[in-house]
Amino acid sequence: MTKALLQVRDLRTHFETRAGTIKAVDGISFTLERGEILGLVGESGSGKSVTGFSLIGLLDPPGRIAGGSVVFQGQELVGRSQAEMRKLRGKRIAMIFQDPAATLNPVLTIGQQMVMAVQAHGGTGQGAALELAERSLARVGIPDAATRLNAYPHEFSGGMRQRVAIAIALLHEPELIIADEPTTALDVSIQAQILAEMKTLAQESGTALIWISHDLAIVSSLADRVIVLYLGRIVEFGPVADVLRAPLHPYTRGLLDSLPAMADPGQKLRQIPGSTPSPLNVTPGCPFAPRCAHADDLCRSEPPAVGDQHHGAFCHHALPAPA
């Protein structure tokens, strides 16, 4: 039996503030296989992005990994120096950020930035690096790639800048790409094209993908499995089709009910009552209890695991399977 590409066990990321300790990631565990697409879903403040940053050591003080293990290709990443992580980031693990305008340097051409990314991980010459950059741009659907290497980021549309960011992530054929809501600001047609390209990439090259999003609809069209997060904790996990068809946790049900496609024409959208509480004021037991219609005194204790290893949740009042 082959080992998983990525094994995360009881990962905990804390931020020490004057007001107290924020447990942004509070005991997350999952595995990821080669070529698999995993969706991380939840509202703002659920710990999705911090999870992604924690995996590749991109935490700034006061953030720190307070516990747990991240094993990539059999190697433990927690505790590695920044010098060691820099050798890994961009080459074997790449990240696509939400805002390409903030990622790309406005005073350097696209070609200059891509050549720098290539040469940061080896002694590739200028000519070979440019050829690799051109192929990578063409791979993500940018026309006349050779000419566009001489353009600056402001000369691209938002969708094209995001394609450039994806092209940079693909330069070294990484085994894992972490995508942090990279299509949020794009129009629907461009979004659909990028989702299709990322799915093809995983199928053809065996690259694994962690797709971070607040939108279950996007994840449903892309991911193989999904993990639903709330206040830094996993509340539900499973194959995306099973989770969408028969959610076990009331929070997952609430996310699905808030999708426009779930409402009849003319009906108001259903929404989860209240808002995500401050991570400094998390109630004992189930963190979702203050917003849950099913909550009772039992929910003040830690929720049990329900379901199985294939599709499970952590809830005292798991939803029944559909008839």
Tab-separated table of C-alpha atoms in Angstrom:
chain	number	residue	atom	x	y	z
A	1	MET	CA	0.000	0.000	0.000
A	2	THR	CA	1.472	3.359	-1.068
A	3	LYS	CA	1.716	6.198	1.389
A	4	ALA	CA	-0.413	9.295	0.949
A	5	LEU	CA	1.244	12.330	-0.626
A	6	LEU	CA	0.278	14.479	2.376
A	7	GLN	CA	-0.624	13.394	5.903
A	8	VAL	CA	-1.850	16.025	8.359
A	9	ARG	CA	-2.382	14.945	11.943
A	10	ASP	CA	-3.894	17.061	14.745
A	11	LEU	CA	-2.589	20.319	13.264
A	12	ARG	CA	-2.966	23.289	15.626
A	13	THR	CA	-2.124	26.875	14.708
A	14	HIS	CA	-2.377	29.572	17.370
A	15	PHE	CA	-2.082	33.345	17.364
A	16	GLU	CA	-1.051	34.875	20.659
A	17	THR	CA	-2.715	38.276	21.163
A	18	ARG	CA	-3.115	40.669	24.070
A	19	ALA	CA	-6.737	39.541	24.363
A	20	GLY	CA	-5.816	35.858	24.492
A	21	THR	CA	-4.940	32.877	22.318
A	22	ILE	CA	-6.749	32.497	18.999
A	23	LYS	CA	-6.940	28.858	17.955
A	24	ALA	CA	-7.204	29.492	14.217
A	25	VAL	CA	-6.615	25.807	13.414
A	26	ASP	CA	-7.732	23.509	16.205
A	27	GLY	CA	-6.806	19.875	15.657
A	28	ILE	CA	-7.265	19.248	11.921
A	29	SER	CA	-6.382	15.853	10.436
A	30	PHE	CA	-6.625	14.629	6.842
A	31	THR	CA	-4.723	12.848	4.084
A	32	LEU	CA	-4.284	13.674	0.417
A	33	GLU	CA	-3.412	11.266	-2.376
A	34	ARG	CA	-1.554	12.003	-5.610
A	35	GLY	CA	-3.857	13.495	-8.234
A	36	GLU	CA	-6.637	14.073	-5.701
A	37	ILE	CA	-8.526	17.354	-5.366
A	38	LEU	CA	-9.574	18.227	-1.821
A	39	GLY	CA	-11.891	21.130	-1.054
A	40	LEU	CA	-11.637	23.088	2.197
A	41	VAL	CA	-14.937	24.903	2.751
A	42	GLY	CA	-16.284	27.268	5.387
A	43	GLU	CA	-17.243	30.842	6.161
A	44	SER	CA	-14.704	33.604	6.712
A	45	GLY	CA	-12.856	32.902	9.934
A	46	SER	CA	-13.213	29.132	9.672
A	47	GLY	CA	-9.451	28.581	9.366
A	48	LYS	CA	-9.274	27.617	5.691
A	49	SER	CA	-6.512	29.980	4.600
A	50	VAL	CA	-4.539	29.609	7.833
A	51	THR	CA	-4.566	25.854	7.244
A	52	GLY	CA	-3.039	26.387	3.811
A	53	PHE	CA	-0.390	28.775	5.126
A	54	SER	CA	0.410	26.406	7.996
A	55	LEU	CA	1.070	23.504	5.643
A	56	ILE	CA	3.883	25.365	3.891
A	57	GLY	CA	5.232	27.425	6.786
A	58	LEU	CA	4.001	30.846	5.673
A	59	LEU	CA	2.939	32.034	9.121
A	60	ASP	CA	4.065	35.404	10.405
A	61	PRO	CA	4.305	36.214	14.121
A	62	PRO	CA	2.302	36.052	16.300
A	63	GLY	CA	1.116	32.983	14.413
A	64	ARG	CA	2.774	29.673	15.209
A	65	ILE	CA	2.150	25.973	14.834
A	66	ALA	CA	1.331	24.889	18.371
A	67	GLY	CA	1.161	21.176	17.672
A	68	GLY	CA	0.554	18.413	15.212
A	69	SER	CA	2.293	16.936	12.200
A	70	VAL	CA	2.477	17.669	8.463
A	71	VAL	CA	4.173	14.866	6.539
A	72	PHE	CA	4.805	15.473	2.832
A	73	GLN	CA	6.268	12.649	0.775
A	74	GLY	CA	7.359	10.962	4.010
A	75	GLN	CA	9.118	14.069	5.346
A	76	GLU	CA	7.956	16.011	8.405
A	77	LEU	CA	7.519	19.723	7.615
A	78	VAL	CA	6.639	21.030	11.068
A	79	GLY	CA	9.766	22.408	12.710
A	80	ARG	CA	11.753	22.843	9.494
A	81	SER	CA	13.734	26.047	9.074
A	82	GLN	CA	12.599	28.756	6.663
A	83	ALA	CA	15.634	28.044	4.483
A	84	GLU	CA	14.558	24.421	4.140
A	85	MET	CA	10.944	25.415	3.437
A	86	ARG	CA	12.011	27.888	0.731
A	87	LYS	CA	13.652	25.016	-1.144
A	88	LEU	CA	10.324	23.182	-1.031
A	89	ARG	CA	7.918	26.040	-1.738
A	90	GLY	CA	7.419	26.838	-5.376
A	91	LYS	CA	9.148	23.673	-6.540
A	92	ARG	CA	7.395	20.704	-4.938
A	93	ILE	CA	4.555	22.575	-3.242
A	94	ALA	CA	3.109	25.684	-4.871
A	95	MET	CA	0.462	28.128	-3.698
A	96	ILE	CA	-1.960	30.244	-5.715
A	97	PHE	CA	-3.198	33.245	-3.761
A	98	GLN	CA	-6.577	34.926	-3.903
A	99	ASP	CA	-5.417	38.242	-5.376
A	100	PRO	CA	-2.950	37.966	-8.260
A	101	ALA	CA	-2.547	41.755	-8.341
A	102	ALA	CA	-0.983	41.566	-4.887
A	103	THR	CA	1.105	38.527	-5.823
A	104	LEU	CA	2.675	39.862	-9.015
A	105	ASN	CA	5.307	42.617	-8.929
A	106	PRO	CA	3.927	45.619	-10.871
A	107	VAL	CA	7.339	46.926	-11.950
A	108	LEU	CA	8.622	43.669	-13.476
A	109	THR	CA	7.441	42.034	-16.671
A	110	ILE	CA	5.695	38.690	-16.497
A	111	GLY	CA	8.730	37.102	-18.145
A	112	GLN	CA	11.143	38.557	-15.593
A	113	GLN	CA	9.036	37.269	-12.715
A	114	MET	CA	8.665	33.803	-14.202
A	115	VAL	CA	12.385	33.524	-14.956
A	116	MET	CA	13.150	34.490	-11.357
A	117	ALA	CA	10.764	31.777	-10.160
A	118	VAL	CA	12.487	29.193	-12.364
A	119	GLN	CA	16.028	30.171	-11.426
A	120	ALA	CA	15.234	30.267	-7.691
A	121	HIS	CA	15.292	26.464	-7.711
A	122	GLY	CA	18.196	25.577	-9.945
A	123	GLY	CA	20.841	26.675	-12.401
A	124	THR	CA	18.537	27.016	-15.411
A	125	GLY	CA	19.885	29.470	-17.993
A	126	GLN	CA	18.001	32.561	-19.127
A	127	GLY	CA	17.002	31.111	-22.487
A	128	ALA	CA	15.773	27.801	-21.091
A	129	ALA	CA	13.895	29.601	-18.320
A	130	LEU	CA	12.114	31.815	-20.861
A	131	GLU	CA	11.144	28.789	-22.934
A	132	LEU	CA	9.719	27.112	-19.836
A	133	ALA	CA	7.819	30.290	-18.944
A	134	GLU	CA	6.358	30.520	-22.435
A	135	ARG	CA	5.186	26.892	-22.357
A	136	SER	CA	3.616	27.414	-18.939
A	137	LEU	CA	1.695	30.503	-20.089
A	138	ALA	CA	0.439	28.665	-23.159
A	139	ARG	CA	-0.595	25.747	-20.978
A	140	VAL	CA	-3.070	27.914	-19.045
A	141	GLY	CA	-4.593	29.332	-22.206
A	142	ILE	CA	-2.818	32.686	-22.610
A	143	PRO	CA	-2.615	33.447	-26.352
A	144	ASP	CA	0.622	34.663	-27.969
A	145	ALA	CA	2.547	33.618	-24.872
A	146	ALA	CA	5.968	34.655	-26.207
A	147	THR	CA	4.838	38.264	-26.672
A	148	ARG	CA	2.925	38.387	-23.391
A	149	LEU	CA	6.101	37.558	-21.479
A	150	ASN	CA	7.166	41.164	-22.154
A	151	ALA	CA	3.968	42.627	-20.715
A	152	TYR	CA	3.468	44.009	-17.217
A	153	PRO	CA	0.752	42.781	-14.813
A	154	HIS	CA	-1.422	45.888	-15.309
A	155	GLU	CA	-1.695	45.028	-19.013
A	156	PHE	CA	-3.629	41.849	-18.165
A	157	SER	CA	-7.238	41.486	-17.117
A	158	GLY	CA	-8.059	39.999	-13.706
A	159	GLY	CA	-8.698	36.602	-15.233
A	160	MET	CA	-5.455	36.680	-17.206
A	161	ARG	CA	-3.459	37.732	-14.139
A	162	GLN	CA	-4.852	34.750	-12.283
A	163	ARG	CA	-3.847	32.510	-15.192
A	164	VAL	CA	-0.343	33.936	-14.905
A	165	ALA	CA	-0.324	33.103	-11.195
A	166	ILE	CA	-1.381	29.546	-12.028
A	167	ALA	CA	1.296	29.351	-14.736
A	168	ILE	CA	3.951	30.368	-12.186
A	169	ALA	CA	2.680	27.680	-9.823
A	170	LEU	CA	3.036	25.089	-12.601
A	171	LEU	CA	6.612	25.988	-13.605
A	172	HIS	CA	8.279	23.210	-11.616
A	173	GLU	CA	5.505	20.598	-11.992
A	174	PRO	CA	4.810	20.544	-8.226
A	175	GLU	CA	3.347	17.483	-6.581
A	176	LEU	CA	0.924	19.678	-4.583
A	177	ILE	CA	-0.796	22.990	-5.288
A	178	ILE	CA	-2.685	24.912	-2.591
A	179	ALA	CA	-5.198	27.321	-4.162
A	180	ASP	CA	-6.596	29.958	-1.795
A	181	GLU	CA	-9.894	31.122	-3.348
A	182	PRO	CA	-8.176	32.013	-6.640
A	183	THR	CA	-11.396	32.528	-8.625
A	184	THR	CA	-13.385	34.631	-6.137
A	185	ALA	CA	-12.951	37.930	-7.999
A	186	LEU	CA	-13.391	36.502	-11.505
A	187	ASP	CA	-16.481	36.460	-13.690
A	188	VAL	CA	-18.366	33.195	-14.056
A	189	SER	CA	-17.089	32.256	-17.528
A	190	ILE	CA	-13.421	32.745	-16.630
A	191	GLN	CA	-14.007	30.952	-13.352
A	192	ALA	CA	-15.426	27.924	-15.155
A	193	GLN	CA	-12.464	27.807	-17.546
A	194	ILE	CA	-9.921	27.891	-14.716
A	195	LEU	CA	-11.774	25.207	-12.757
A	196	ALA	CA	-11.781	22.963	-15.825
A	197	GLU	CA	-8.065	23.561	-16.403
A	198	MET	CA	-7.189	22.726	-12.788
A	199	LYS	CA	-9.216	19.524	-12.922
A	200	THR	CA	-7.464	18.491	-16.135
A	201	LEU	CA	-4.098	19.259	-14.547
A	202	ALA	CA	-4.793	16.913	-11.642
A	203	GLN	CA	-5.978	14.143	-13.958
A	204	GLU	CA	-3.142	14.386	-16.480
A	205	SER	CA	-0.111	15.163	-14.296
A	206	GLY	CA	-1.043	13.590	-10.970
A	207	THR	CA	-0.663	16.911	-9.183
A	208	ALA	CA	-2.709	16.989	-5.970
A	209	LEU	CA	-4.771	20.086	-5.277
A	210	ILE	CA	-6.151	21.663	-2.110
A	211	TRP	CA	-8.859	24.120	-3.144
A	212	ILE	CA	-9.807	26.621	-0.431
A	213	SER	CA	-13.215	28.244	-0.853
A	214	HIS	CA	-16.267	29.580	0.939
A	215	ASP	CA	-18.463	28.343	-1.913
A	216	LEU	CA	-19.702	24.742	-1.903
A	217	ALA	CA	-21.025	25.193	-5.436
A	218	ILE	CA	-17.516	25.773	-6.791
A	219	VAL	CA	-16.046	22.906	-4.809
A	220	SER	CA	-18.821	20.563	-5.981
A	221	SER	CA	-17.748	21.022	-9.611
A	222	LEU	CA	-14.063	20.458	-8.916
A	223	ALA	CA	-13.210	18.405	-5.837
A	224	ASP	CA	-13.159	14.672	-5.178
A	225	ARG	CA	-13.503	15.116	-1.412
A	226	VAL	CA	-14.505	18.016	0.802
A	227	ILE	CA	-13.732	19.052	4.375
A	228	VAL	CA	-16.097	21.524	6.033
A	229	LEU	CA	-14.435	23.747	8.640
A	230	TYR	CA	-15.945	25.871	11.397
A	231	LEU	CA	-13.866	27.941	13.823
A	232	GLY	CA	-10.728	25.991	12.995
A	233	ARG	CA	-12.273	22.548	13.448
A	234	ILE	CA	-13.506	19.908	11.018
A	235	VAL	CA	-17.267	19.476	11.346
A	236	GLU	CA	-17.806	17.207	8.317
A	237	PHE	CA	-15.786	15.388	5.674
A	238	GLY	CA	-16.380	12.992	2.814
A	239	PRO	CA	-16.688	12.533	-0.947
A	240	VAL	CA	-18.152	15.730	-2.338
A	241	ALA	CA	-21.172	13.966	-3.889
A	242	ASP	CA	-22.074	12.289	-0.589
A	243	VAL	CA	-21.716	15.480	1.430
A	244	LEU	CA	-23.893	17.424	-1.006
A	245	ARG	CA	-26.521	14.696	-1.266
A	246	ALA	CA	-26.781	13.841	2.422
A	247	PRO	CA	-24.997	16.290	4.752
A	248	LEU	CA	-24.623	15.016	8.292
A	249	HIS	CA	-23.874	18.277	10.097
A	250	PRO	CA	-26.392	21.143	10.493
A	251	TYR	CA	-23.692	23.640	9.512
A	252	THR	CA	-23.107	21.898	6.181
A	253	ARG	CA	-26.868	21.828	5.632
A	254	GLY	CA	-26.948	25.572	6.312
A	255	LEU	CA	-24.197	26.256	3.776
A	256	LEU	CA	-26.094	24.271	1.150
A	257	ASP	CA	-29.416	25.957	1.923
A	258	SER	CA	-27.826	29.376	1.428
A	259	LEU	CA	-26.964	28.596	-2.201
A	260	PRO	CA	-29.252	30.358	-4.715
A	261	ALA	CA	-29.700	27.102	-6.643
A	262	MET	CA	-31.371	25.542	-3.580
A	263	ALA	CA	-34.192	28.121	-3.446
A	264	ASP	CA	-37.341	28.190	-5.564
A	265	PRO	CA	-37.820	31.252	-7.791
A	266	GLY	CA	-39.196	34.155	-5.776
A	267	GLN	CA	-38.275	32.612	-2.428
A	268	LYS	CA	-35.932	34.262	0.018
A	269	LEU	CA	-32.647	32.500	0.523
A	270	ARG	CA	-32.365	30.613	3.761
A	271	GLN	CA	-29.372	31.587	5.840
A	272	ILE	CA	-27.537	30.408	8.907
A	273	PRO	CA	-28.680	32.610	11.814
A	274	GLY	CA	-26.150	34.889	13.447
A	275	SER	CA	-22.518	35.172	12.445
A	276	THR	CA	-19.278	33.402	13.196
A	277	PRO	CA	-18.309	34.321	16.771
A	278	SER	CA	-14.945	35.686	17.782
A	279	PRO	CA	-12.390	32.883	18.095
A	280	LEU	CA	-11.670	34.329	21.547
A	281	ASN	CA	-15.212	33.503	22.661
A	282	VAL	CA	-15.701	29.911	21.552
A	283	THR	CA	-18.245	28.070	23.700
A	284	PRO	CA	-17.306	24.727	25.287
A	285	GLY	CA	-18.369	21.673	23.325
A	286	CYS	CA	-19.641	22.109	19.785
A	287	PRO	CA	-18.468	25.470	18.391
A	288	PHE	CA	-21.543	25.726	16.139
A	289	ALA	CA	-24.058	25.280	18.982
A	290	PRO	CA	-24.864	29.018	19.435
A	291	ARG	CA	-26.149	29.185	15.840
A	292	CYS	CA	-27.673	25.706	15.565
A	293	ALA	CA	-31.423	25.062	15.666
A	294	HIS	CA	-30.790	21.550	17.019
A	295	ALA	CA	-28.568	22.591	19.929
A	296	ASP	CA	-29.377	21.563	23.503
A	297	ASP	CA	-27.511	21.018	26.769
A	298	LEU	CA	-25.786	17.968	25.285
A	299	CYS	CA	-23.965	20.238	22.851
A	300	ARG	CA	-21.951	21.746	25.693
A	301	SER	CA	-19.817	18.596	25.604
A	302	GLU	CA	-17.444	17.596	22.821
A	303	PRO	CA	-19.408	16.284	19.829
A	304	PRO	CA	-18.906	12.624	18.970
A	305	ALA	CA	-17.768	11.293	15.617
A	306	VAL	CA	-20.667	9.997	13.528
A	307	GLY	CA	-20.752	8.245	10.171
A	308	ASP	CA	-17.605	6.415	9.124
A	309	GLN	CA	-14.124	7.007	7.757
A	310	HIS	CA	-15.624	7.475	4.294
A	311	HIS	CA	-18.183	10.167	5.205
A	312	GLY	CA	-18.342	11.453	8.751
A	313	ALA	CA	-19.082	14.426	10.973
A	314	PHE	CA	-18.738	15.581	14.564
A	315	CYS	CA	-22.173	16.286	15.978
A	316	HIS	CA	-24.525	15.277	18.813
A	317	HIS	CA	-27.541	15.669	16.514
A	318	ALA	CA	-26.396	14.459	13.114
A	319	LEU	CA	-28.954	14.883	10.367
A	320	PRO	CA	-30.759	11.731	9.190
A	321	ALA	CA	-30.000	10.309	5.770
A	322	PRO	CA	-32.643	11.091	3.119
A	323	ALA	CA	-35.323	8.462	2.587
